[in-house]
Amino acid sequence: MTRAVEAFTALTLFSIVYIALSVGLVPLPEIIQNQIIPVFPWWLLMTFGSYSLGNLGWHIMTFSDCPKAYAELLEEIQTARSDLVSKGVVL
């Protein structure tokens, strides 16, 4: 099963459960039915966004350098520069 199918299945399952809860097919206490269920998707969205930003921030802070890639990039830049100079481009 691909990731897209898994995501679609989870979204469909969540939508069915949420619709069943919001319509009242599943009996819940009145405070949950009227105050928690209507804002639950927004709470999930805020939780996911907070997790995503935190995860992104953590991985940016702990980003490791790649000295081999740095040396390779400098070599490619030098090769491109010498190629341009040989063709008459002034840098």
Coordinates of C-alpha atoms in Angstrom, one line a residue:
M1 CA 0.0 0.0 0.0
T2 CA 1.5 3.4 -1.0
R3 CA 1.7 6.4 1.3
A4 CA -1.0 8.2 -0.6
V5 CA -3.5 5.3 -0.2
E6 CA -2.7 5.1 3.5
A7 CA -3.2 8.9 3.9
F8 CA -6.5 8.7 1.9
T9 CA -7.7 5.8 4.0
A10 CA -6.9 7.5 7.3
L11 CA -8.6 10.8 6.1
T12 CA -11.7 8.9 5.0
L13 CA -11.9 7.0 8.3
F14 CA -11.4 10.1 10.3
S15 CA -14.1 11.9 8.2
I16 CA -16.6 9.1 8.7
V17 CA -16.0 9.0 12.5
Y18 CA -16.2 12.8 12.7
I19 CA -19.5 13.0 10.7
A20 CA -21.0 10.2 12.8
L21 CA -20.0 12.1 16.0
S22 CA -21.1 15.5 14.8
V23 CA -24.5 14.4 13.5
G24 CA -25.2 12.6 16.8
L25 CA -25.3 9.0 15.6
V26 CA -23.0 8.1 18.6
P27 CA -24.5 9.2 21.9
L28 CA -22.2 11.5 23.8
P29 CA -22.6 13.8 26.8
E30 CA -24.0 17.2 25.8
I31 CA -20.9 19.2 26.7
I32 CA -18.7 17.0 24.4
Q33 CA -21.3 17.1 21.6
N34 CA -21.7 20.9 21.7
Q35 CA -18.3 22.2 22.8
I36 CA -15.6 19.7 21.8
I37 CA -16.7 17.9 18.7
P38 CA -17.2 21.2 16.6
V39 CA -13.6 22.4 17.2
F40 CA -11.9 19.0 17.1
P41 CA -10.6 19.3 13.5
W42 CA -9.2 22.7 14.2
W43 CA -7.4 21.3 17.3
L44 CA -6.0 18.5 15.2
L45 CA -4.8 21.0 12.6
M46 CA -3.1 23.2 15.2
T47 CA -1.5 20.2 16.8
F48 CA -0.2 18.9 13.5
G49 CA 1.1 22.4 12.6
S50 CA 2.9 22.8 15.9
Y51 CA 4.5 19.4 15.6
S52 CA 5.6 20.1 12.1
L53 CA 7.2 23.5 13.0
G54 CA 8.9 22.0 16.1
N55 CA 10.2 19.1 14.0
L56 CA 11.4 21.4 11.3
G57 CA 13.1 23.7 13.8
W58 CA 14.8 20.8 15.6
H59 CA 16.2 19.5 12.4
I60 CA 17.4 22.9 11.3
M61 CA 19.2 23.4 14.6
T62 CA 20.9 19.9 14.5
F63 CA 21.7 20.1 10.7
S64 CA 25.0 18.5 10.2
D65 CA 27.6 19.8 7.7
C66 CA 28.8 17.8 4.8
P67 CA 32.4 18.6 4.2
K68 CA 32.7 16.3 1.2
A69 CA 29.8 17.9 -0.5
Y70 CA 31.2 21.4 0.3
A71 CA 34.6 20.5 -1.3
E72 CA 32.8 19.0 -4.3
L73 CA 30.7 22.1 -4.8
L74 CA 33.7 24.4 -4.6
E75 CA 35.5 22.3 -7.2
E76 CA 32.5 22.5 -9.5
I77 CA 32.3 26.3 -9.0
Q78 CA 36.0 26.6 -9.9
T79 CA 35.6 24.4 -13.0
A80 CA 32.6 26.5 -14.1
R81 CA 34.5 29.7 -13.5
S82 CA 37.5 28.6 -15.5
D83 CA 35.3 27.4 -18.3
L84 CA 33.6 30.8 -18.5
V85 CA 36.9 32.6 -18.4
S86 CA 38.2 30.4 -21.3
K87 CA 35.1 31.4 -23.3
G88 CA 35.9 35.1 -22.7
V89 CA 33.4 36.0 -20.0
V90 CA 34.8 38.5 -17.5
L91 CA 34.1 37.6 -13.9

